[in-house]
Amino acid sequence: MQRPSCALARSRRADRSGPRDATRALPESVKAFFWYDGSMDGLLCALSRALRAGGSATIAEFTRDSEGLLLSPEEGERVVPDPAEAEAFLENVRQRLGPRWVQRVLRLGCAADPARDGLLRELYALAWTRGPEVEHWHAHPAVRAALRLERRVSLETHRFRGLLRFRRLATGRLWGPMEPDHDVTPLVAPFFRQRFDSERWLIHDVRRGYGIGGDPPAGECRLWTAAEIEAELAAGLDVSEQAWQAL
């Protein structure tokens, strides 16, 4: 399976001062606790830095609830999401561990589980030092838990690829609302990008309040905000769709 073209679609605006070297060792002065903003780019950058820092380096998403943690954001490094650094890290993963491990980090990055960040860090720290064969260490608690979580994300992705129903809006766009347990929209979207190559379409994660959609002829996926989705839905369903709903 190729890397989803929309996997980084939710990334927030990053510092464009220049790409960072994903393989360069961090200076000793950098604290080994990395906060990120919840975006995929931020997660990949934080994981990259934790692996370079080594030891017991930790990653965590900074949220409004983070003040209740034992470590405050001031006790670590606040990671600015950088698409270039994230891409460099994924390429480093591909070279060191193989393409399957690129897909794995993207799937796990979409998981909605409080243990996700710790499992990601421990799994990839093991693979970084012991090689890709650690995926067969099913007796290892972190490996077993991470692979189970990846499996759940993968199953939900396939389920929505097969069962997601689209409705025609009055604007002509195909609208597919869904409420997945995991944040699988970036993994589902590339499938429909190929399927609807001549259509205007939008996958709407109702639970998280965002979407990913595409427009021909370019067909590139882009992030839709809640406000944009609300404006698109304001016109209502297409007349033929309304007639179908009335049956």
PDB file of C-alpha atoms in Angstrom:
ATOM      1  CA  MET A   1       0.000   0.000   0.000  1.00  0.00           C
ATOM      2  CA  GLN A   2       1.335   3.430  -0.908  1.00  0.00           C
ATOM      3  CA  ARG A   3       1.531   6.272   1.517  1.00  0.00           C
ATOM      4  CA  PRO A   4      -1.830   8.106   1.689  1.00  0.00           C
ATOM      5  CA  SER A   5      -1.542  11.385  -0.205  1.00  0.00           C
ATOM      6  CA  CYS A   6      -3.770  13.077   2.397  1.00  0.00           C
ATOM      7  CA  ALA A   7      -1.980  11.704   5.447  1.00  0.00           C
ATOM      8  CA  LEU A   8      -0.555  15.112   6.367  1.00  0.00           C
ATOM      9  CA  ALA A   9      -3.639  17.082   5.346  1.00  0.00           C
ATOM     10  CA  ARG A  10      -4.450  18.120   8.914  1.00  0.00           C
ATOM     11  CA  SER A  11      -1.037  19.637   9.591  1.00  0.00           C
ATOM     12  CA  ARG A  12      -1.110  23.160  10.909  1.00  0.00           C
ATOM     13  CA  ARG A  13       0.983  25.921   9.367  1.00  0.00           C
ATOM     14  CA  ALA A  14       4.648  25.158   9.982  1.00  0.00           C
ATOM     15  CA  ASP A  15       7.789  27.221  10.337  1.00  0.00           C
ATOM     16  CA  ARG A  16       9.128  27.444   6.764  1.00  0.00           C
ATOM     17  CA  SER A  17      12.615  28.635   7.756  1.00  0.00           C
ATOM     18  CA  GLY A  18      14.089  25.546   6.110  1.00  0.00           C
ATOM     19  CA  PRO A  19      14.136  21.742   6.294  1.00  0.00           C
ATOM     20  CA  ARG A  20      15.765  20.059   9.243  1.00  0.00           C
ATOM     21  CA  ASP A  21      18.035  17.039   9.036  1.00  0.00           C
ATOM     22  CA  ALA A  22      16.039  14.070  10.354  1.00  0.00           C
ATOM     23  CA  THR A  23      19.213  12.066  11.027  1.00  0.00           C
ATOM     24  CA  ARG A  24      21.288  14.763  12.782  1.00  0.00           C
ATOM     25  CA  ALA A  25      21.869  14.138  16.493  1.00  0.00           C
ATOM     26  CA  LEU A  26      20.268  16.621  18.857  1.00  0.00           C
ATOM     27  CA  PRO A  27      22.517  18.703  21.118  1.00  0.00           C
ATOM     28  CA  GLU A  28      22.775  17.508  24.702  1.00  0.00           C
ATOM     29  CA  SER A  29      21.187  20.738  25.918  1.00  0.00           C
ATOM     30  CA  VAL A  30      17.830  19.787  24.378  1.00  0.00           C
ATOM     31  CA  LYS A  31      15.488  18.307  26.955  1.00  0.00           C
ATOM     32  CA  ALA A  32      14.210  14.829  26.094  1.00  0.00           C
ATOM     33  CA  PHE A  33      10.507  15.660  26.314  1.00  0.00           C
ATOM     34  CA  PHE A  34       8.795  16.790  23.134  1.00  0.00           C
ATOM     35  CA  TRP A  35       5.362  18.432  22.978  1.00  0.00           C
ATOM     36  CA  TYR A  36       3.525  18.631  19.663  1.00  0.00           C
ATOM     37  CA  ASP A  37       0.306  20.308  18.535  1.00  0.00           C
ATOM     38  CA  GLY A  38      -1.809  17.273  17.600  1.00  0.00           C
ATOM     39  CA  SER A  39      -1.127  17.459  13.867  1.00  0.00           C
ATOM     40  CA  MET A  40       0.380  14.584  11.914  1.00  0.00           C
ATOM     41  CA  ASP A  41       3.408  16.677  10.978  1.00  0.00           C
ATOM     42  CA  GLY A  42       3.873  17.628  14.618  1.00  0.00           C
ATOM     43  CA  LEU A  43       3.688  14.006  15.736  1.00  0.00           C
ATOM     44  CA  LEU A  44       6.228  12.866  13.136  1.00  0.00           C
ATOM     45  CA  CYS A  45       8.625  15.699  14.035  1.00  0.00           C
ATOM     46  CA  ALA A  46       8.319  14.942  17.753  1.00  0.00           C
ATOM     47  CA  LEU A  47       8.882  11.225  17.197  1.00  0.00           C
ATOM     48  CA  SER A  48      11.891  11.953  15.010  1.00  0.00           C
ATOM     49  CA  ARG A  49      13.472  14.124  17.693  1.00  0.00           C
ATOM     50  CA  ALA A  50      12.723  11.623  20.455  1.00  0.00           C
ATOM     51  CA  LEU A  51      14.434   8.864  18.500  1.00  0.00           C
ATOM     52  CA  ARG A  52      17.452  11.073  17.880  1.00  0.00           C
ATOM     53  CA  ALA A  53      17.595  12.066  21.542  1.00  0.00           C
ATOM     54  CA  GLY A  54      17.526   8.403  22.588  1.00  0.00           C
ATOM     55  CA  GLY A  55      17.307   7.210  26.157  1.00  0.00           C
ATOM     56  CA  SER A  56      13.941   7.799  27.790  1.00  0.00           C
ATOM     57  CA  ALA A  57      12.896  10.643  25.480  1.00  0.00           C
ATOM     58  CA  THR A  58       9.114  11.071  25.491  1.00  0.00           C
ATOM     59  CA  ILE A  59       6.525  12.617  23.188  1.00  0.00           C
ATOM     60  CA  ALA A  60       3.080  13.933  24.063  1.00  0.00           C
ATOM     61  CA  GLU A  61       0.333  15.989  22.470  1.00  0.00           C
ATOM     62  CA  PHE A  62      -0.162  19.371  24.090  1.00  0.00           C
ATOM     63  CA  THR A  63      -3.835  19.925  24.917  1.00  0.00           C
ATOM     64  CA  ARG A  64      -5.809  21.907  27.431  1.00  0.00           C
ATOM     65  CA  ASP A  65      -5.579  18.888  29.734  1.00  0.00           C
ATOM     66  CA  SER A  66      -1.777  18.828  29.590  1.00  0.00           C
ATOM     67  CA  GLU A  67      -1.509  20.996  32.714  1.00  0.00           C
ATOM     68  CA  GLY A  68      -2.578  17.952  34.715  1.00  0.00           C
ATOM     69  CA  LEU A  69       0.435  15.935  33.617  1.00  0.00           C
ATOM     70  CA  LEU A  70       3.527  15.423  35.756  1.00  0.00           C
ATOM     71  CA  LEU A  71       5.599  17.386  33.240  1.00  0.00           C
ATOM     72  CA  SER A  72       4.566  20.822  32.051  1.00  0.00           C
ATOM     73  CA  PRO A  73       5.266  22.137  28.525  1.00  0.00           C
ATOM     74  CA  GLU A  74       8.019  24.341  29.995  1.00  0.00           C
ATOM     75  CA  GLU A  75       9.948  21.198  30.982  1.00  0.00           C
ATOM     76  CA  GLY A  76      10.423  20.040  27.409  1.00  0.00           C
ATOM     77  CA  GLU A  77      10.718  21.236  23.839  1.00  0.00           C
ATOM     78  CA  ARG A  78       7.636  22.588  22.054  1.00  0.00           C
ATOM     79  CA  VAL A  79       7.845  21.106  18.551  1.00  0.00           C
ATOM     80  CA  VAL A  80       6.794  23.324  15.643  1.00  0.00           C
ATOM     81  CA  PRO A  81       5.302  21.111  12.899  1.00  0.00           C
ATOM     82  CA  ASP A  82       7.532  21.191   9.841  1.00  0.00           C
ATOM     83  CA  PRO A  83       6.375  19.293   6.693  1.00  0.00           C
ATOM     84  CA  ALA A  84       9.952  19.080   5.406  1.00  0.00           C
ATOM     85  CA  GLU A  85      11.196  17.531   8.649  1.00  0.00           C
ATOM     86  CA  ALA A  86       8.223  15.135   8.701  1.00  0.00           C
ATOM     87  CA  GLU A  87       8.888  14.039   5.118  1.00  0.00           C
ATOM     88  CA  ALA A  88      12.592  13.571   5.875  1.00  0.00           C
ATOM     89  CA  PHE A  89      11.711  11.407   8.875  1.00  0.00           C
ATOM     90  CA  LEU A  90       9.366   9.219   6.799  1.00  0.00           C
ATOM     91  CA  GLU A  91      12.107   8.775   4.201  1.00  0.00           C
ATOM     92  CA  ASN A  92      14.526   7.826   6.972  1.00  0.00           C
ATOM     93  CA  VAL A  93      11.992   5.256   8.241  1.00  0.00           C
ATOM     94  CA  ARG A  94      11.593   3.846   4.737  1.00  0.00           C
ATOM     95  CA  GLN A  95      15.350   3.453   4.298  1.00  0.00           C
ATOM     96  CA  ARG A  96      16.030   1.976   7.732  1.00  0.00           C
ATOM     97  CA  LEU A  97      12.929  -0.157   8.289  1.00  0.00           C
ATOM     98  CA  GLY A  98      11.096  -0.481   4.961  1.00  0.00           C
ATOM     99  CA  PRO A  99       7.868   0.930   3.472  1.00  0.00           C
ATOM    100  CA  ARG A 100       5.619  -1.131   5.767  1.00  0.00           C
ATOM    101  CA  TRP A 101       6.941   0.842   8.728  1.00  0.00           C
ATOM    102  CA  VAL A 102       6.078   4.117   6.978  1.00  0.00           C
ATOM    103  CA  GLN A 103       2.467   2.964   6.652  1.00  0.00           C
ATOM    104  CA  ARG A 104       2.541   1.784  10.269  1.00  0.00           C
ATOM    105  CA  VAL A 105       3.543   5.148  11.718  1.00  0.00           C
ATOM    106  CA  LEU A 106       0.840   6.875   9.648  1.00  0.00           C
ATOM    107  CA  ARG A 107      -1.836   4.429  10.791  1.00  0.00           C
ATOM    108  CA  LEU A 108      -0.794   4.695  14.423  1.00  0.00           C
ATOM    109  CA  GLY A 109      -0.682   8.468  14.054  1.00  0.00           C
ATOM    110  CA  CYS A 110      -4.398   8.345  13.215  1.00  0.00           C
ATOM    111  CA  ALA A 111      -5.268   6.229  16.257  1.00  0.00           C
ATOM    112  CA  ALA A 112      -7.486   7.732  18.947  1.00  0.00           C
ATOM    113  CA  ASP A 113      -5.994   6.087  22.013  1.00  0.00           C
ATOM    114  CA  PRO A 114      -4.400   7.730  25.065  1.00  0.00           C
ATOM    115  CA  ALA A 115      -1.537   5.202  24.960  1.00  0.00           C
ATOM    116  CA  ARG A 116      -0.709   5.922  21.305  1.00  0.00           C
ATOM    117  CA  ASP A 117       2.241   8.291  21.755  1.00  0.00           C
ATOM    118  CA  GLY A 118       4.010   6.080  24.269  1.00  0.00           C
ATOM    119  CA  LEU A 119       3.471   2.982  22.130  1.00  0.00           C
ATOM    120  CA  LEU A 120       4.738   4.768  19.021  1.00  0.00           C
ATOM    121  CA  ARG A 121       7.858   5.938  20.763  1.00  0.00           C
ATOM    122  CA  GLU A 122       8.640   2.545  22.311  1.00  0.00           C
ATOM    123  CA  LEU A 123       7.898   0.551  19.144  1.00  0.00           C
ATOM    124  CA  TYR A 124      10.027   2.739  16.898  1.00  0.00           C
ATOM    125  CA  ALA A 125      12.829   3.017  19.450  1.00  0.00           C
ATOM    126  CA  LEU A 126      13.001  -0.786  19.445  1.00  0.00           C
ATOM    127  CA  ALA A 127      12.922  -0.946  15.653  1.00  0.00           C
ATOM    128  CA  TRP A 128      15.550   1.820  15.408  1.00  0.00           C
ATOM    129  CA  THR A 129      18.045  -0.233  17.421  1.00  0.00           C
ATOM    130  CA  ARG A 130      16.995  -3.837  16.715  1.00  0.00           C
ATOM    131  CA  GLY A 131      15.674  -3.612  13.164  1.00  0.00           C
ATOM    132  CA  PRO A 132      12.293  -4.168  11.477  1.00  0.00           C
ATOM    133  CA  GLU A 133      12.059  -7.760  12.696  1.00  0.00           C
ATOM    134  CA  VAL A 134      10.815  -6.473  16.059  1.00  0.00           C
ATOM    135  CA  GLU A 135       7.333  -6.561  14.506  1.00  0.00           C
ATOM    136  CA  HIS A 136       7.487 -10.312  15.169  1.00  0.00           C
ATOM    137  CA  TRP A 137       8.175  -9.836  18.893  1.00  0.00           C
ATOM    138  CA  HIS A 138       4.592 -10.573  19.865  1.00  0.00           C
ATOM    139  CA  ALA A 139       5.604 -11.426  23.432  1.00  0.00           C
ATOM    140  CA  HIS A 140       6.838  -7.855  23.973  1.00  0.00           C
ATOM    141  CA  PRO A 141       4.014  -5.859  25.635  1.00  0.00           C
ATOM    142  CA  ALA A 142       4.598  -2.610  23.719  1.00  0.00           C
ATOM    143  CA  VAL A 143       4.991  -4.342  20.366  1.00  0.00           C
ATOM    144  CA  ARG A 144       1.869  -6.420  20.931  1.00  0.00           C
ATOM    145  CA  ALA A 145      -0.202  -3.411  22.027  1.00  0.00           C
ATOM    146  CA  ALA A 146       1.024  -1.186  19.177  1.00  0.00           C
ATOM    147  CA  LEU A 147       0.290  -3.794  16.511  1.00  0.00           C
ATOM    148  CA  ARG A 148      -3.171  -4.405  17.950  1.00  0.00           C
ATOM    149  CA  LEU A 149      -3.875  -0.679  17.837  1.00  0.00           C
ATOM    150  CA  GLU A 150      -2.620  -0.479  14.263  1.00  0.00           C
ATOM    151  CA  ARG A 151      -4.881  -3.385  13.382  1.00  0.00           C
ATOM    152  CA  ARG A 152      -7.931  -1.585  14.776  1.00  0.00           C
ATOM    153  CA  VAL A 153      -7.139   1.533  12.739  1.00  0.00           C
ATOM    154  CA  SER A 154      -6.595  -0.562   9.607  1.00  0.00           C
ATOM    155  CA  LEU A 155      -9.895  -2.436  10.043  1.00  0.00           C
ATOM    156  CA  GLU A 156     -11.843   0.786  10.524  1.00  0.00           C
ATOM    157  CA  THR A 157     -10.176   2.295   7.448  1.00  0.00           C
ATOM    158  CA  HIS A 158     -11.219  -0.656   5.292  1.00  0.00           C
ATOM    159  CA  ARG A 159     -14.712  -0.613   6.767  1.00  0.00           C
ATOM    160  CA  PHE A 160     -15.337   2.993   5.769  1.00  0.00           C
ATOM    161  CA  ARG A 161     -13.805   2.490   2.347  1.00  0.00           C
ATOM    162  CA  GLY A 162     -16.451  -0.135   1.729  1.00  0.00           C
ATOM    163  CA  LEU A 163     -19.460   1.234   3.641  1.00  0.00           C
ATOM    164  CA  LEU A 164     -19.256   5.032   3.489  1.00  0.00           C
ATOM    165  CA  ARG A 165     -22.368   6.342   1.751  1.00  0.00           C
ATOM    166  CA  PHE A 166     -22.297   9.613  -0.183  1.00  0.00           C
ATOM    167  CA  ARG A 167     -25.232  11.934  -0.775  1.00  0.00           C
ATOM    168  CA  ARG A 168     -25.541  14.505  -3.545  1.00  0.00           C
ATOM    169  CA  LEU A 169     -25.770  18.074  -2.258  1.00  0.00           C
ATOM    170  CA  ALA A 170     -27.593  20.886  -4.039  1.00  0.00           C
ATOM    171  CA  THR A 171     -24.148  22.281  -4.890  1.00  0.00           C
ATOM    172  CA  GLY A 172     -23.453  19.106  -6.874  1.00  0.00           C
ATOM    173  CA  ARG A 173     -20.828  17.869  -4.435  1.00  0.00           C
ATOM    174  CA  LEU A 174     -20.908  14.326  -3.057  1.00  0.00           C
ATOM    175  CA  TRP A 175     -20.991  14.459   0.743  1.00  0.00           C
ATOM    176  CA  GLY A 176     -19.981  11.477   2.868  1.00  0.00           C
ATOM    177  CA  PRO A 177     -20.572  11.995   6.609  1.00  0.00           C
ATOM    178  CA  MET A 178     -19.032   9.539   9.050  1.00  0.00           C
ATOM    179  CA  GLU A 179     -18.200   9.227  12.748  1.00  0.00           C
ATOM    180  CA  PRO A 180     -15.170   6.928  13.043  1.00  0.00           C
ATOM    181  CA  ASP A 181     -13.650   5.960  16.368  1.00  0.00           C
ATOM    182  CA  HIS A 182     -10.187   6.715  15.003  1.00  0.00           C
ATOM    183  CA  ASP A 183      -9.121   9.673  12.891  1.00  0.00           C
ATOM    184  CA  VAL A 184      -9.086   7.621   9.687  1.00  0.00           C
ATOM    185  CA  THR A 185     -10.295  10.310   7.254  1.00  0.00           C
ATOM    186  CA  PRO A 186      -6.725  10.916   5.918  1.00  0.00           C
ATOM    187  CA  LEU A 187      -6.437   7.156   5.290  1.00  0.00           C
ATOM    188  CA  VAL A 188      -9.860   6.813   3.663  1.00  0.00           C
ATOM    189  CA  ALA A 189      -9.673   9.903   1.434  1.00  0.00           C
ATOM    190  CA  PRO A 190      -7.074   8.660  -1.122  1.00  0.00           C
ATOM    191  CA  PHE A 191      -9.345   5.716  -1.993  1.00  0.00           C
ATOM    192  CA  PHE A 192     -12.225   8.026  -2.901  1.00  0.00           C
ATOM    193  CA  ARG A 193      -9.905  10.422  -4.668  1.00  0.00           C
ATOM    194  CA  GLN A 194      -9.282   7.659  -7.201  1.00  0.00           C
ATOM    195  CA  ARG A 195     -12.899   6.522  -7.248  1.00  0.00           C
ATOM    196  CA  PHE A 196     -14.339  10.015  -7.774  1.00  0.00           C
ATOM    197  CA  ASP A 197     -11.732  11.347 -10.191  1.00  0.00           C
ATOM    198  CA  SER A 198     -14.396  13.275 -12.140  1.00  0.00           C
ATOM    199  CA  GLU A 199     -16.557  14.291  -9.163  1.00  0.00           C
ATOM    200  CA  ARG A 200     -16.507  16.967  -6.493  1.00  0.00           C
ATOM    201  CA  TRP A 201     -16.554  15.148  -3.180  1.00  0.00           C
ATOM    202  CA  LEU A 202     -16.184  15.664   0.560  1.00  0.00           C
ATOM    203  CA  ILE A 203     -15.645  13.221   3.416  1.00  0.00           C
ATOM    204  CA  HIS A 204     -16.956  14.772   6.627  1.00  0.00           C
ATOM    205  CA  ASP A 205     -15.753  13.551  10.028  1.00  0.00           C
ATOM    206  CA  VAL A 206     -18.750  14.698  12.040  1.00  0.00           C
ATOM    207  CA  ARG A 207     -17.203  13.718  15.366  1.00  0.00           C
ATOM    208  CA  ARG A 208     -14.027  15.780  14.869  1.00  0.00           C
ATOM    209  CA  GLY A 209     -15.565  18.613  12.883  1.00  0.00           C
ATOM    210  CA  TYR A 210     -13.408  18.606   9.792  1.00  0.00           C
ATOM    211  CA  GLY A 211     -13.302  17.027   6.372  1.00  0.00           C
ATOM    212  CA  ILE A 212     -11.156  16.192   3.367  1.00  0.00           C
ATOM    213  CA  GLY A 213     -12.407  16.756  -0.159  1.00  0.00           C
ATOM    214  CA  GLY A 214     -11.324  16.965  -3.758  1.00  0.00           C
ATOM    215  CA  ASP A 215     -12.247  18.716  -6.983  1.00  0.00           C
ATOM    216  CA  PRO A 216     -11.504  17.699 -10.585  1.00  0.00           C
ATOM    217  CA  PRO A 217      -9.463  17.927 -12.673  1.00  0.00           C
ATOM    218  CA  ALA A 218      -6.483  18.198 -10.311  1.00  0.00           C
ATOM    219  CA  GLY A 219      -8.097  15.880  -7.767  1.00  0.00           C
ATOM    220  CA  GLU A 220      -5.805  16.980  -4.954  1.00  0.00           C
ATOM    221  CA  CYS A 221      -7.140  16.395  -1.440  1.00  0.00           C
ATOM    222  CA  ARG A 222      -7.456  19.392   0.820  1.00  0.00           C
ATOM    223  CA  LEU A 223      -8.573  20.033   4.372  1.00  0.00           C
ATOM    224  CA  TRP A 224     -12.062  21.437   4.928  1.00  0.00           C
ATOM    225  CA  THR A 225     -12.763  23.361   8.112  1.00  0.00           C
ATOM    226  CA  ALA A 226     -16.030  23.087  10.039  1.00  0.00           C
ATOM    227  CA  ALA A 227     -17.068  26.532   8.759  1.00  0.00           C
ATOM    228  CA  GLU A 228     -16.478  25.539   5.140  1.00  0.00           C
ATOM    229  CA  ILE A 229     -18.478  22.339   5.583  1.00  0.00           C
ATOM    230  CA  GLU A 230     -21.334  24.213   7.216  1.00  0.00           C
ATOM    231  CA  ALA A 231     -21.461  26.653   4.303  1.00  0.00           C
ATOM    232  CA  GLU A 232     -21.482  23.797   1.781  1.00  0.00           C
ATOM    233  CA  LEU A 233     -24.285  22.006   3.608  1.00  0.00           C
ATOM    234  CA  ALA A 234     -26.414  25.139   3.879  1.00  0.00           C
ATOM    235  CA  ALA A 235     -27.798  24.589   0.368  1.00  0.00           C
ATOM    236  CA  GLY A 236     -29.231  21.243   1.435  1.00  0.00           C
ATOM    237  CA  LEU A 237     -29.530  18.002  -0.497  1.00  0.00           C
ATOM    238  CA  ASP A 238     -30.005  17.749  -4.236  1.00  0.00           C
ATOM    239  CA  VAL A 239     -33.652  17.385  -5.359  1.00  0.00           C
ATOM    240  CA  SER A 240     -33.111  13.837  -6.561  1.00  0.00           C
ATOM    241  CA  GLU A 241     -31.420  12.972  -3.282  1.00  0.00           C
ATOM    242  CA  GLN A 242     -34.350  14.394  -1.354  1.00  0.00           C
ATOM    243  CA  ALA A 243     -36.748  12.263  -3.400  1.00  0.00           C
ATOM    244  CA  TRP A 244     -34.640   9.191  -2.643  1.00  0.00           C
ATOM    245  CA  GLN A 245     -34.609  10.015   1.085  1.00  0.00           C
ATOM    246  CA  ALA A 246     -38.426  10.303   1.016  1.00  0.00           C
ATOM    247  CA  LEU A 247     -38.895   6.740  -0.238  1.00  0.00           C
TER     248      LEU A 247
END
